[in-house]
PDB file of C-alpha atoms and ligand atoms in Angstrom:
ATOM      1  CA  MET A   1      -1.013  16.193   1.450  1.00 98.00           C
ATOM      2  CA  THR A   2       1.428  14.172   3.226  1.00 98.00           C
ATOM      3  CA  GLY A   3       3.673  11.609   1.785  1.00 98.00           C
ATOM      4  CA  ALA A   4       4.105  13.812  -1.330  1.00 98.00           C
ATOM      5  CA  SER A   5       7.837  13.286  -1.579  1.00 98.00           C
ATOM      6  CA  GLY A   6       7.146   9.389  -1.993  1.00 98.00           C
ATOM      7  CA  PHE A   7       6.410   7.041  -4.638  1.00 97.00           C
ATOM      8  CA  CYS A   8       2.425   7.203  -4.636  1.00 98.00           C
ATOM      9  CA  GLY A   9       2.305  10.779  -2.972  1.00 98.00           C
ATOM     10  CA  THR A  10       4.062  12.123  -6.029  1.00 98.00           C
ATOM     11  CA  ALA A  11       1.420  10.802  -8.357  1.00 98.00           C
ATOM     12  CA  VAL A  12      -1.432  11.996  -6.285  1.00 98.00           C
ATOM     13  CA  ALA A  13       0.319  15.471  -5.744  1.00 98.00           C
ATOM     14  CA  ARG A  14       0.813  15.752  -9.408  1.00 98.00           C
ATOM     15  CA  LEU A  15      -2.885  14.930 -10.296  1.00 98.00           C
ATOM     16  CA  ALA A  16      -4.230  16.945  -7.655  1.00 98.00           C
ATOM     17  CA  ALA A  17      -2.328  20.073  -9.088  1.00 98.00           C
ATOM     18  CA  ALA A  18      -3.269  19.324 -12.798  1.00 98.00           C
ATOM     19  CA  ALA A  19      -6.833  19.128 -11.431  1.00 97.00           C
ATOM     20  CA  GLY A  20      -6.341  22.613 -10.233  1.00 97.00           C
ATOM     21  CA  HIS A  21      -6.084  22.093  -6.537  1.00 97.00           C
ATOM     22  CA  ASP A  22      -3.632  24.522  -4.452  1.00 98.00           C
ATOM     23  CA  VAL A  23      -1.326  21.489  -3.142  1.00 98.00           C
ATOM     24  CA  VAL A  24       0.727  22.102  -0.073  1.00 98.00           C
ATOM     25  CA  CYS A  25       3.124  19.129   0.623  1.00 98.00           C
ATOM     26  CA  VAL A  26       3.493  18.363   4.248  1.00 98.00           C
ATOM     27  CA  GLY A  27       6.525  16.353   5.330  1.00 98.00           C
ATOM     28  CA  ARG A  28      10.025  16.089   5.727  1.00 98.00           C
ATOM     29  CA  ARG A  29      10.948  16.704   2.096  1.00 98.00           C
ATOM     30  CA  PRO A  30       9.051  18.842  -0.424  1.00 98.00           C
ATOM     31  CA  GLY A  31       6.764  17.168  -2.965  1.00 98.00           C
ATOM     32  CA  PRO A  32       7.048  17.671  -6.724  1.00 98.00           C
ATOM     33  CA  VAL A  33       4.610  20.491  -6.772  1.00 98.00           C
ATOM     34  CA  GLY A  34       2.981  23.136  -4.633  1.00 97.00           C
ATOM     35  CA  GLY A  35       4.212  24.668  -1.269  1.00 97.00           C
ATOM     36  CA  HIS A  36       6.027  22.791   1.645  1.00 98.00           C
ATOM     37  CA  VAL A  37       5.486  22.845   5.082  1.00 98.00           C
ATOM     38  CA  ARG A  38       7.980  20.823   7.318  1.00 98.00           C
ATOM     39  CA  TRP A  39       6.705  17.832   9.279  1.00 98.00           C
ATOM     40  CA  ASP A  40       8.265  14.903  11.021  1.00 98.00           C
ATOM     41  CA  ALA A  41       5.347  12.416  11.635  1.00 98.00           C
ATOM     42  CA  ALA A  42       7.214  10.649  14.348  1.00 98.00           C
ATOM     43  CA  ARG A  43       7.772  13.774  16.376  1.00 98.00           C
ATOM     44  CA  GLU A  44       5.268  16.772  15.970  1.00 98.00           C
ATOM     45  CA  GLN A  45       1.684  17.839  14.928  1.00 98.00           C
ATOM     46  CA  PRO A  46       1.601  19.021  11.537  1.00 98.00           C
ATOM     47  CA  ASP A  47       0.480  22.557  10.534  1.00 98.00           C
ATOM     48  CA  LEU A  48      -2.424  22.255   8.495  1.00 98.00           C
ATOM     49  CA  ALA A  49      -3.461  26.006   8.470  1.00 96.00           C
ATOM     50  CA  GLY A  50      -5.309  27.312   5.368  1.00 95.00           C
ATOM     51  CA  ALA A  51      -5.976  23.504   4.284  1.00 97.00           C
ATOM     52  CA  ASP A  52      -9.664  22.631   3.435  1.00 97.00           C
ATOM     53  CA  ALA A  53      -8.858  18.817   3.147  1.00 98.00           C
ATOM     54  CA  VAL A  54      -6.126  16.427   3.912  1.00 98.00           C
ATOM     55  CA  VAL A  55      -4.808  13.499   1.979  1.00 98.00           C
ATOM     56  CA  HIS A  56      -2.490  11.489   4.073  1.00 98.00           C
ATOM     57  CA  LEU A  57       0.205   9.050   2.536  1.00 98.00           C
ATOM     58  CA  ALA A  58       3.043   9.551   4.675  1.00 98.00           C
ATOM     59  CA  ALA A  59       3.929   6.210   6.427  1.00 98.00           C
ATOM     60  CA  ALA A  60       6.844   4.080   7.296  1.00 98.00           C
ATOM     61  CA  VAL A  61       6.598   1.602   4.392  1.00 97.00           C
ATOM     62  CA  GLY A  62       8.493  -1.656   3.954  1.00 93.00           C
ATOM     63  CA  ASP A  63       8.960  -5.306   5.548  1.00 90.00           C
ATOM     64  CA  PRO A  64      11.322  -4.999   8.599  1.00 89.00           C
ATOM     65  CA  GLY A  65      12.335  -7.994  10.388  1.00 84.00           C
ATOM     66  CA  PRO A  66      10.901  -8.880  13.608  1.00 85.00           C
ATOM     67  CA  GLY A  67      11.912  -6.967  16.663  1.00 90.00           C
ATOM     68  CA  GLU A  68      10.675  -4.227  19.038  1.00 92.00           C
ATOM     69  CA  ARG A  69      12.986  -1.793  17.303  1.00 94.00           C
ATOM     70  CA  ALA A  70      11.281  -1.977  14.038  1.00 94.00           C
ATOM     71  CA  GLU A  71       7.967  -2.179  15.549  1.00 96.00           C
ATOM     72  CA  ALA A  72       8.597   1.141  17.688  1.00 98.00           C
ATOM     73  CA  ALA A  73       9.843   2.945  14.523  1.00 98.00           C
ATOM     74  CA  TYR A  74       6.869   2.023  12.462  1.00 98.00           C
ATOM     75  CA  ARG A  75       4.544   2.820  15.245  1.00 98.00           C
ATOM     76  CA  ALA A  76       6.010   6.265  15.663  1.00 98.00           C
ATOM     77  CA  VAL A  77       4.882   7.060  12.163  1.00 98.00           C
ATOM     78  CA  ASN A  78       2.078   4.975  11.335  1.00 98.00           C
ATOM     79  CA  VAL A  79       0.051   5.125  14.431  1.00 98.00           C
ATOM     80  CA  ASP A  80       1.461   8.106  16.622  1.00 98.00           C
ATOM     81  CA  GLY A  81       1.981  10.205  13.551  1.00 98.00           C
ATOM     82  CA  THR A  82      -1.712   9.558  12.258  1.00 98.00           C
ATOM     83  CA  ALA A  83      -2.899  10.458  15.977  1.00 98.00           C
ATOM     84  CA  ARG A  84      -1.178  13.712  15.466  1.00 98.00           C
ATOM     85  CA  LEU A  85      -2.387  14.311  11.944  1.00 98.00           C
ATOM     86  CA  LEU A  86      -5.929  13.484  12.947  1.00 98.00           C
ATOM     87  CA  ARG A  87      -5.738  16.065  15.759  1.00 98.00           C
ATOM     88  CA  ALA A  88      -4.373  18.770  13.354  1.00 98.00           C
ATOM     89  CA  ALA A  89      -7.081  17.965  10.804  1.00 98.00           C
ATOM     90  CA  HIS A  90      -9.962  18.294  13.232  1.00 93.00           C
ATOM     91  CA  GLY A  91     -13.163  18.969  11.152  1.00 89.00           C
ATOM     92  CA  ARG A  92     -11.600  18.731   7.750  1.00 97.00           C
ATOM     93  CA  PRO A  93     -12.019  15.795   5.243  1.00 97.00           C
ATOM     94  CA  VAL A  94      -9.348  13.285   5.518  1.00 98.00           C
ATOM     95  CA  VAL A  95      -8.504  10.422   2.908  1.00 98.00           C
ATOM     96  CA  TRP A  96      -6.209   8.231   4.846  1.00 99.00           C
ATOM     97  CA  VAL A  97      -4.234   5.655   2.565  1.00 99.00           C
ATOM     98  CA  SER A  98      -4.049   2.279   4.439  1.00 98.00           C
ATOM     99  CA  SER A  99      -2.944  -0.993   2.759  1.00 98.00           C
ATOM    100  CA  ALA A 100      -4.381  -4.338   1.717  1.00 98.00           C
ATOM    101  CA  SER A 101      -1.797  -5.428   4.131  1.00 97.00           C
ATOM    102  CA  VAL A 102      -4.150  -4.676   7.128  1.00 98.00           C
ATOM    103  CA  TYR A 103      -6.055  -7.850   6.356  1.00 98.00           C
ATOM    104  CA  ARG A 104      -5.803 -11.131   8.138  1.00 97.00           C
ATOM    105  CA  PRO A 105      -3.363 -13.302   6.351  1.00 96.00           C
ATOM    106  CA  GLY A 106      -4.807 -15.875   3.824  1.00 94.00           C
ATOM    107  CA  PRO A 107      -4.888 -18.028   1.884  1.00 92.00           C
ATOM    108  CA  TYR A 108      -8.141 -16.617   0.519  1.00 95.00           C
ATOM    109  CA  ARG A 109     -10.727 -18.394  -0.989  1.00 89.00           C
ATOM    110  CA  GLY A 110     -12.604 -15.474  -2.735  1.00 95.00           C
ATOM    111  CA  PRO A 111     -12.336 -11.921  -3.116  1.00 98.00           C
ATOM    112  CA  VAL A 112     -11.666 -10.014  -0.035  1.00 98.00           C
ATOM    113  CA  ALA A 113     -14.211  -7.438   0.874  1.00 98.00           C
ATOM    114  CA  GLU A 114     -13.860  -4.723   3.588  1.00 98.00           C
ATOM    115  CA  ASP A 115     -15.441  -6.695   6.312  1.00 98.00           C
ATOM    116  CA  HIS A 116     -12.611  -9.179   6.114  1.00 98.00           C
ATOM    117  CA  PRO A 117     -10.914  -9.511   9.678  1.00 98.00           C
ATOM    118  CA  VAL A 118      -8.108  -6.891  10.185  1.00 98.00           C
ATOM    119  CA  ASP A 119      -5.926  -8.667  12.590  1.00 98.00           C
ATOM    120  CA  GLY A 120      -3.077 -11.275  12.814  1.00 97.00           C
ATOM    121  CA  GLN A 121      -0.627  -9.370  10.451  1.00 96.00           C
ATOM    122  CA  ARG A 122       2.642 -10.948  10.180  1.00 93.00           C
ATOM    123  CA  SER A 123       4.909  -7.671   9.924  1.00 94.00           C
ATOM    124  CA  ALA A 124       5.271  -4.460  11.677  1.00 96.00           C
ATOM    125  CA  TYR A 125       4.232  -2.546   8.647  1.00 97.00           C
ATOM    126  CA  GLY A 126       0.648  -4.418   8.373  1.00 97.00           C
ATOM    127  CA  ARG A 127       0.172  -4.141  12.184  1.00 97.00           C
ATOM    128  CA  THR A 128       0.829  -0.445  12.543  1.00 98.00           C
ATOM    129  CA  LYS A 129      -1.028   0.379   9.517  1.00 98.00           C
ATOM    130  CA  ALA A 130      -4.072  -1.475  10.910  1.00 98.00           C
ATOM    131  CA  ALA A 131      -3.585   0.404  14.223  1.00 98.00           C
ATOM    132  CA  GLY A 132      -3.494   3.694  12.110  1.00 98.00           C
ATOM    133  CA  GLU A 133      -6.381   3.267  10.319  1.00 98.00           C
ATOM    134  CA  ARG A 134      -8.513   2.241  13.314  1.00 98.00           C
ATOM    135  CA  LEU A 135      -7.790   5.817  14.369  1.00 98.00           C
ATOM    136  CA  ALA A 136      -8.547   7.243  11.121  1.00 98.00           C
ATOM    137  CA  LEU A 137     -11.823   5.396  10.931  1.00 98.00           C
ATOM    138  CA  ALA A 138     -12.743   6.413  14.355  1.00 98.00           C
ATOM    139  CA  ALA A 139     -12.195  10.042  13.396  1.00 98.00           C
ATOM    140  CA  GLY A 140     -14.579   9.727  10.315  1.00 98.00           C
ATOM    141  CA  ALA A 141     -11.807   9.448   7.513  1.00 98.00           C
ATOM    142  CA  VAL A 142     -12.062   7.876   4.361  1.00 98.00           C
ATOM    143  CA  VAL A 143      -9.595   4.846   4.450  1.00 99.00           C
ATOM    144  CA  LEU A 144      -8.316   3.470   1.133  1.00 99.00           C
ATOM    145  CA  ARG A 145      -6.648  -0.062   0.945  1.00 99.00           C
ATOM    146  CA  PRO A 146      -4.476  -0.449  -2.261  1.00 98.00           C
ATOM    147  CA  ARG A 147      -2.702  -3.607  -3.005  1.00 98.00           C
ATOM    148  CA  ALA A 148       0.829  -3.839  -4.164  1.00 96.00           C
ATOM    149  CA  VAL A 149       1.209  -0.467  -6.164  1.00 97.00           C
ATOM    150  CA  TYR A 150       3.209  -0.311  -9.276  1.00 96.00           C
ATOM    151  CA  GLY A 151       4.304   2.275 -11.674  1.00 96.00           C
ATOM    152  CA  ASP A 152       6.999   4.766 -12.315  1.00 93.00           C
ATOM    153  CA  GLY A 153       9.199   5.573  -9.239  1.00 93.00           C
ATOM    154  CA  ASP A 154       8.128   2.546  -7.418  1.00 93.00           C
ATOM    155  CA  ARG A 155      10.607   1.971  -4.584  1.00 88.00           C
ATOM    156  CA  HIS A 156       9.177  -1.308  -2.736  1.00 86.00           C
ATOM    157  CA  LEU A 157       7.361  -3.532  -4.980  1.00 88.00           C
ATOM    158  CA  LEU A 158       9.630  -4.397  -7.949  1.00 89.00           C
ATOM    159  CA  PRO A 159      13.006  -4.334  -5.909  1.00 87.00           C
ATOM    160  CA  ARG A 160      11.244  -6.914  -3.422  1.00 85.00           C
ATOM    161  CA  LEU A 161      10.002  -9.190  -6.714  1.00 89.00           C
ATOM    162  CA  ARG A 162      13.390  -8.976  -8.301  1.00 91.00           C
ATOM    163  CA  ARG A 163      14.897 -11.023  -5.402  1.00 89.00           C
ATOM    164  CA  VAL A 164      12.963 -14.110  -6.533  1.00 92.00           C
ATOM    165  CA  VAL A 165      15.386 -14.052  -9.781  1.00 94.00           C
ATOM    166  CA  ARG A 166      18.324 -16.427  -9.548  1.00 92.00           C
ATOM    167  CA  GLY A 167      20.183 -18.085 -12.503  1.00 95.00           C
ATOM    168  CA  GLY A 168      17.715 -16.830 -15.143  1.00 96.00           C
ATOM    169  CA  TYR A 169      14.734 -17.993 -13.480  1.00 96.00           C
ATOM    170  CA  ALA A 170      11.923 -16.641 -11.116  1.00 95.00           C
ATOM    171  CA  TRP A 171      11.499 -19.116  -8.503  1.00 95.00           C
ATOM    172  CA  LEU A 172       8.119 -18.631  -7.102  1.00 96.00           C
ATOM    173  CA  PRO A 173       6.619 -20.619  -4.060  1.00 96.00           C
ATOM    174  CA  GLY A 174       3.838 -22.684  -4.429  1.00 96.00           C
ATOM    175  CA  ALA A 175       1.290 -23.028  -7.116  1.00 96.00           C
ATOM    176  CA  ASP A 176       0.050 -20.114  -9.462  1.00 97.00           C
ATOM    177  CA  VAL A 177      -2.617 -17.796  -7.820  1.00 97.00           C
ATOM    178  CA  PRO A 178      -4.675 -14.807  -8.660  1.00 97.00           C
ATOM    179  CA  LEU A 179      -3.846 -11.356  -7.113  1.00 97.00           C
ATOM    180  CA  SER A 180      -4.861  -7.846  -7.421  1.00 98.00           C
ATOM    181  CA  LEU A 181      -2.221  -4.966  -8.223  1.00 97.00           C
ATOM    182  CA  THR A 182      -2.785  -1.245  -8.195  1.00 98.00           C
ATOM    183  CA  SER A 183      -1.536   1.132 -10.805  1.00 98.00           C
ATOM    184  CA  VAL A 184      -0.363   4.322  -9.095  1.00 98.00           C
ATOM    185  CA  GLU A 185      -2.411   6.479 -11.468  1.00 98.00           C
ATOM    186  CA  ASN A 186      -5.415   4.384 -10.466  1.00 98.00           C
ATOM    187  CA  LEU A 187      -4.630   4.961  -6.772  1.00 98.00           C
ATOM    188  CA  ALA A 188      -3.916   8.585  -7.229  1.00 98.00           C
ATOM    189  CA  ALA A 189      -7.403   9.098  -9.073  1.00 98.00           C
ATOM    190  CA  ALA A 190      -9.059   7.492  -6.115  1.00 98.00           C
ATOM    191  CA  CYS A 191      -7.279   9.534  -3.482  1.00 98.00           C
ATOM    192  CA  LEU A 192      -8.884  12.642  -5.149  1.00 98.00           C
ATOM    193  CA  ALA A 193     -12.409  11.160  -5.786  1.00 98.00           C
ATOM    194  CA  ALA A 194     -12.454   9.747  -2.258  1.00 98.00           C
ATOM    195  CA  LEU A 195     -12.419  13.228  -0.839  1.00 97.00           C
ATOM    196  CA  ASP A 196     -16.312  13.255  -1.640  1.00 97.00           C
ATOM    197  CA  TRP A 197     -16.755   9.534  -0.489  1.00 98.00           C
ATOM    198  CA  PRO A 198     -18.719   8.704   2.762  1.00 98.00           C
ATOM    199  CA  ALA A 199     -16.477   7.643   5.579  1.00 98.00           C
ATOM    200  CA  GLY A 200     -15.397   4.079   5.765  1.00 98.00           C
ATOM    201  CA  ALA A 201     -12.954   1.765   4.275  1.00 98.00           C
ATOM    202  CA  TYR A 202     -12.560   1.086   0.504  1.00 99.00           C
ATOM    203  CA  ASN A 203     -10.549  -1.305  -1.340  1.00 99.00           C
ATOM    204  CA  ILE A 204      -8.692   0.029  -4.263  1.00 99.00           C
ATOM    205  CA  ALA A 205      -6.891  -2.077  -7.166  1.00 98.00           C
ATOM    206  CA  ASP A 206      -6.939  -2.489 -10.796  1.00 98.00           C
ATOM    207  CA  ALA A 207     -10.309  -3.468 -12.447  1.00 98.00           C
ATOM    208  CA  ALA A 208      -9.301  -7.191 -12.947  1.00 98.00           C
ATOM    209  CA  ALA A 209      -7.169  -9.671 -11.030  1.00 98.00           C
ATOM    210  CA  TYR A 210      -3.879 -10.991 -12.615  1.00 98.00           C
ATOM    211  CA  ARG A 211      -2.463 -14.381 -12.654  1.00 98.00           C
ATOM    212  CA  ARG A 212       0.820 -14.226 -10.399  1.00 97.00           C
ATOM    213  CA  ASP A 213       3.035 -16.389 -12.992  1.00 97.00           C
ATOM    214  CA  GLU A 214       2.074 -14.853 -15.991  1.00 96.00           C
ATOM    215  CA  VAL A 215       2.505 -11.282 -14.619  1.00 96.00           C
ATOM    216  CA  LEU A 216       5.985 -12.094 -12.837  1.00 96.00           C
ATOM    217  CA  GLY A 217       7.283 -13.770 -15.848  1.00 95.00           C
ATOM    218  CA  ARG A 218       6.554 -10.644 -17.900  1.00 94.00           C
ATOM    219  CA  VAL A 219       7.521  -7.865 -15.625  1.00 93.00           C
ATOM    220  CA  LEU A 220      10.904  -9.942 -14.533  1.00 94.00           C
ATOM    221  CA  GLY A 221      11.512 -11.034 -18.102  1.00 94.00           C
ATOM    222  CA  VAL A 222      12.550 -14.648 -17.196  1.00 96.00           C
ATOM    223  CA  PRO A 223      10.588 -18.020 -17.170  1.00 97.00           C
ATOM    224  CA  VAL A 224       8.985 -18.911 -13.891  1.00 97.00           C
ATOM    225  CA  ARG A 225       9.899 -22.184 -11.881  1.00 97.00           C
ATOM    226  CA  HIS A 226       7.907 -23.260  -8.838  1.00 97.00           C
ATOM    227  CA  VAL A 227       9.498 -24.288  -5.383  1.00 95.00           C
ATOM    228  CA  PRO A 228       7.235 -25.825  -2.674  1.00 96.00           C
ATOM    229  CA  ALA A 229       5.737 -23.248  -0.685  1.00 95.00           C
ATOM    230  CA  ALA A 230       6.203 -25.019   2.681  1.00 94.00           C
ATOM    231  CA  LEU A 231      10.224 -24.994   1.852  1.00 94.00           C
ATOM    232  CA  VAL A 232      10.135 -21.146   1.406  1.00 93.00           C
ATOM    233  CA  ARG A 233       8.013 -20.784   4.598  1.00 94.00           C
ATOM    234  CA  GLY A 234      10.581 -22.966   6.484  1.00 93.00           C
ATOM    235  CA  LEU A 235      13.420 -20.650   4.817  1.00 90.00           C
ATOM    236  CA  ALA A 236      11.551 -17.696   5.983  1.00 89.00           C
ATOM    237  CA  ALA A 237      11.585 -19.008   9.643  1.00 89.00           C
ATOM    238  CA  VAL A 238      15.499 -19.038   9.859  1.00 87.00           C
ATOM    239  CA  THR A 239      16.476 -16.402   7.167  1.00 85.00           C
ATOM    240  CA  PRO A 240      16.327 -12.720   8.363  1.00 80.00           C
ATOM    241  CA  SER A 241      16.253 -11.332   4.806  1.00 80.00           C
ATOM    242  CA  LEU A 242      13.430 -13.453   3.895  1.00 87.00           C
ATOM    243  CA  THR A 243       9.957 -12.522   5.844  1.00 89.00           C
ATOM    244  CA  ARG A 244       6.954 -14.596   5.937  1.00 91.00           C
ATOM    245  CA  TYR A 245       5.002 -11.488   5.025  1.00 91.00           C
ATOM    246  CA  ALA A 246       6.852 -11.451   1.732  1.00 90.00           C
ATOM    247  CA  VAL A 247       6.163 -15.113   1.159  1.00 93.00           C
ATOM    248  CA  ASP A 248       2.554 -14.514   1.751  1.00 93.00           C
ATOM    249  CA  GLN A 249       2.375 -11.823  -0.694  1.00 92.00           C
ATOM    250  CA  LEU A 250       3.262 -14.450  -3.334  1.00 94.00           C
ATOM    251  CA  THR A 251       1.342 -17.375  -2.091  1.00 95.00           C
ATOM    252  CA  ASP A 252      -2.016 -15.887  -0.600  1.00 95.00           C
ATOM    253  CA  GLY A 253      -3.964 -15.143  -3.736  1.00 95.00           C
ATOM    254  CA  MET A 254      -5.359 -12.002  -2.718  1.00 97.00           C
ATOM    255  CA  VAL A 255      -8.020 -10.525  -4.993  1.00 98.00           C
ATOM    256  CA  LEU A 256      -9.415  -7.434  -3.569  1.00 98.00           C
ATOM    257  CA  ASP A 257     -13.381  -7.069  -3.896  1.00 98.00           C
ATOM    258  CA  LEU A 258     -13.957  -3.449  -5.379  1.00 98.00           C
ATOM    259  CA  ALA A 259     -17.720  -3.350  -5.292  1.00 98.00           C
ATOM    260  CA  ARG A 260     -17.594  -0.613  -2.423  1.00 98.00           C
ATOM    261  CA  ALA A 261     -15.401   2.000  -4.365  1.00 98.00           C
ATOM    262  CA  ARG A 262     -17.382   0.992  -7.613  1.00 98.00           C
ATOM    263  CA  ASP A 263     -20.457   2.072  -5.914  1.00 98.00           C
ATOM    264  CA  GLN A 264     -18.861   5.366  -5.278  1.00 98.00           C
ATOM    265  CA  GLY A 265     -17.805   5.785  -9.154  1.00 98.00           C
ATOM    266  CA  TYR A 266     -14.507   4.263  -8.889  1.00 98.00           C
ATOM    267  CA  ARG A 267     -13.480   3.279 -12.429  1.00 98.00           C
ATOM    268  CA  PRO A 268      -9.732   2.105 -12.603  1.00 98.00           C
ATOM    269  CA  ARG A 269      -8.615   3.301 -16.050  1.00 97.00           C
ATOM    270  CA  LEU A 270      -5.200   1.593 -16.262  1.00 97.00           C
ATOM    271  CA  SER A 271      -3.966  -1.910 -16.148  1.00 97.00           C
ATOM    272  CA  LEU A 272      -0.376  -3.476 -16.224  1.00 95.00           C
ATOM    273  CA  ALA A 273      -0.888  -3.937 -19.914  1.00 93.00           C
ATOM    274  CA  ASP A 274      -0.523  -0.226 -20.224  1.00 94.00           C
ATOM    275  CA  TYR A 275       3.068  -0.201 -18.780  1.00 90.00           C
ATOM    276  CA  LEU A 276       4.189  -3.371 -20.785  1.00 85.00           C
ATOM    277  CA  VAL A 277       3.673  -2.168 -24.227  1.00 74.00           C
TER     278      VAL A 277
HETATM  279  N1  NAP B 301       3.757   1.111  -2.333  1.00 58.02           N
HETATM  280  C1  NAP B 301       2.729   0.002  -2.233  1.00 58.02           C
HETATM  281  O1  NAP B 301       2.777  -1.136  -2.847  1.00 58.02           O
HETATM  282  C2  NAP B 301       1.692   0.484  -1.180  1.00 58.02           C
HETATM  283  C3  NAP B 301       0.626  -0.572  -1.128  1.00 58.02           C
HETATM  284  C4  NAP B 301      -0.424  -0.200  -0.445  1.00 58.02           C
HETATM  285  C5  NAP B 301      -0.487   0.807   0.269  1.00 58.02           C
HETATM  286  N2  NAP B 301       0.586   2.026   0.404  1.00 58.02           N
HETATM  287  C6  NAP B 301       0.506   3.075   1.120  1.00 58.02           C
HETATM  288  O2  NAP B 301       0.677   4.199   0.291  1.00 58.02           O
HETATM  289  C7  NAP B 301       1.431   5.131   1.029  1.00 58.02           C
HETATM  290  C8  NAP B 301       2.663   5.726   0.353  1.00 58.02           C
HETATM  291  O3  NAP B 301       3.669   4.606   0.123  1.00 58.02           O
HETATM  292  P1  NAP B 301       4.973   4.550  -1.046  1.00 58.02           P
HETATM  293  O4  NAP B 301       4.895   3.409  -1.777  1.00 58.02           O
HETATM  294  O5  NAP B 301       4.565   6.038  -1.687  1.00 58.02           O
HETATM  295  O6  NAP B 301       6.095   4.689   0.007  1.00 58.02           O
HETATM  296  P2  NAP B 301       7.391   5.826  -0.134  1.00 58.02           P
HETATM  297  O7  NAP B 301       7.786   5.935  -1.409  1.00 58.02           O
HETATM  298  O8  NAP B 301       8.222   4.922   1.050  1.00 58.02           O
HETATM  299  O9  NAP B 301       6.848   7.026   0.483  1.00 58.02           O
HETATM  300  C9  NAP B 301       6.614   7.304   2.084  1.00 58.02           C
HETATM  301  C10 NAP B 301       6.173   8.796   2.122  1.00 58.02           C
HETATM  302  O10 NAP B 301       5.937   9.009   3.757  1.00 58.02           O
HETATM  303  C11 NAP B 301       6.859  10.021   4.164  1.00 58.02           C
HETATM  304  N3  NAP B 301       7.246   9.800   5.487  1.00 58.02           N
HETATM  305  C12 NAP B 301       7.862   8.713   5.970  1.00 58.02           C
HETATM  306  N4  NAP B 301       8.234   8.901   7.373  1.00 58.02           N
HETATM  307  C13 NAP B 301       7.909  10.164   7.553  1.00 58.02           C
HETATM  308  C14 NAP B 301       7.920  10.828   8.443  1.00 58.02           C
HETATM  309  N5  NAP B 301       8.602  10.538   9.843  1.00 58.02           N
HETATM  310  N6  NAP B 301       7.493  12.181   8.582  1.00 58.02           N
HETATM  311  C15 NAP B 301       6.854  12.628   7.429  1.00 58.02           C
HETATM  312  N7  NAP B 301       6.789  11.971   6.338  1.00 58.02           N
HETATM  313  C16 NAP B 301       7.232  10.551   6.633  1.00 58.02           C
HETATM  314  C17 NAP B 301       7.977   9.879   3.215  1.00 58.02           C
HETATM  315  O11 NAP B 301       8.815  11.065   3.182  1.00 58.02           O
HETATM  316  P3  NAP B 301      10.374  11.393   3.340  1.00 58.02           P
HETATM  317  O12 NAP B 301      10.644  11.824   2.112  1.00 58.02           O
HETATM  318  O13 NAP B 301      10.549  12.275   4.734  1.00 58.02           O
HETATM  319  O14 NAP B 301      11.110  10.196   3.504  1.00 58.02           O
HETATM  320  C18 NAP B 301       7.377   9.589   1.958  1.00 58.02           C
HETATM  321  O15 NAP B 301       6.742  10.939   1.172  1.00 58.02           O
HETATM  322  C19 NAP B 301       1.702   4.683   2.362  1.00 58.02           C
HETATM  323  O16 NAP B 301       0.810   4.852   3.176  1.00 58.02           O
HETATM  324  C20 NAP B 301       1.638   3.060   2.110  1.00 58.02           C
HETATM  325  O17 NAP B 301       1.403   2.401   3.263  1.00 58.02           O
HETATM  326  C21 NAP B 301       1.732   1.654  -0.342  1.00 58.02           C
END
């Protein structure tokens, strides 16, 4: 496993160990279980000796502002690091964890299936994850595309969402939309199951879509107020700390079509309600 020191990888490593797998965590820092093999994805090929399968979650994750520096830093891990990993994995089954951020930005009129175009991404993260998964797909990997993963240890989603709270309200751009979210436990279960799935891309999310306003109101614990989406997009064009990608995440209404994963037996067990009790 790579990325086992991160939010999602920790859940995958723990689940794999609990299922009886002999887990080796390959990365800059150890994982929560198993052995540790040092690897900096931006610099070197990993040592995968003894591994019979690979689950790859290591990635530069975030929403950097525009600029060639961020692009290069994200590319070094998400594209070049992937190429190094795939070379080392040669012949072994690989589950490569991608992201729904690879899809062409919306707004979306219906559920987004795996054949939705993968281009036009508005962030270095989305662009480099898309380039990385192209390599993985060409190498015959199983590619998982979760959207907005939440759960214990989340370092990305909730901190980003908290930024919409000002003066006791959650200020959300545009009208309420439906959206998919993914519990980290559902993603972890999919990562292990996918070792037996045919090569190709699969959307991964909770069983049912959520309503943005209801979910954010409950998670953030404050009432929701709307601001015009065009105004917020305008602000994003001139405010370095507010990116267009972050605005899209709240306005695009991305609901993932899970039919392909369901055909392989994917049955997401948990939903946000399990966390909010
Ligand atoms: N969180 C989400 O909402 C979400 C949504 C969709 C897809 N995903 C995907 O899920 C995967 C895990 O994301 P996460 O949320 O768990 O992010 P995270 O907590 O930031 O974890 C990222 C992992 O990648 C490793 N990594 C980063 N740079 C590395 C490098 N140069 N060499 C080796 N390892 C490196 C980190 O290890 P260090 O300890 O060395 O930093 C860490 O283990 C990613 O592939 C991401 O694209 C996440």
